[in-house]
Amino acid sequence: MKICNICHKISATDKDHTDCIQKRSIETEDQDFKNSIAEKLNLSKNNQDLGVEVKAILEHLTREKEQEDAS
């Protein structure tokens, strides 16, 4: 028996829980996507052609990223 490094609960195996590993992987992929969305869409260079909704989404993601970086 071992303590899971992710959720810090007892694991019956000598490994971390499979669902904890998958959850961490999904969170990492989600964070990577949020960090690179502007570059993928090539929007950071010309934001004059964007609709109001897209601008609001990008501003929200930028604020969210800055708050996470500050933490």
Coordinates of C-alpha atoms in Angstrom, one line a residue, residues 1-4 9-17:
M1 CA 0.0 0.0 0.0
K2 CA 1.1 3.5 -0.8
I3 CA -0.2 7.1 -0.6
C4 CA -1.2 8.6 -3.9
K9 CA -5.2 9.1 -0.2
I10 CA -4.2 5.4 0.4
S11 CA -3.7 3.5 -2.8
A12 CA -4.1 -0.3 -2.8
T13 CA -1.3 -0.6 -5.4
D14 CA 2.2 0.7 -5.3
K15 CA 1.2 3.4 -7.8
D16 CA -0.8 6.6 -8.0
H17 CA -4.5 6.1 -8.7

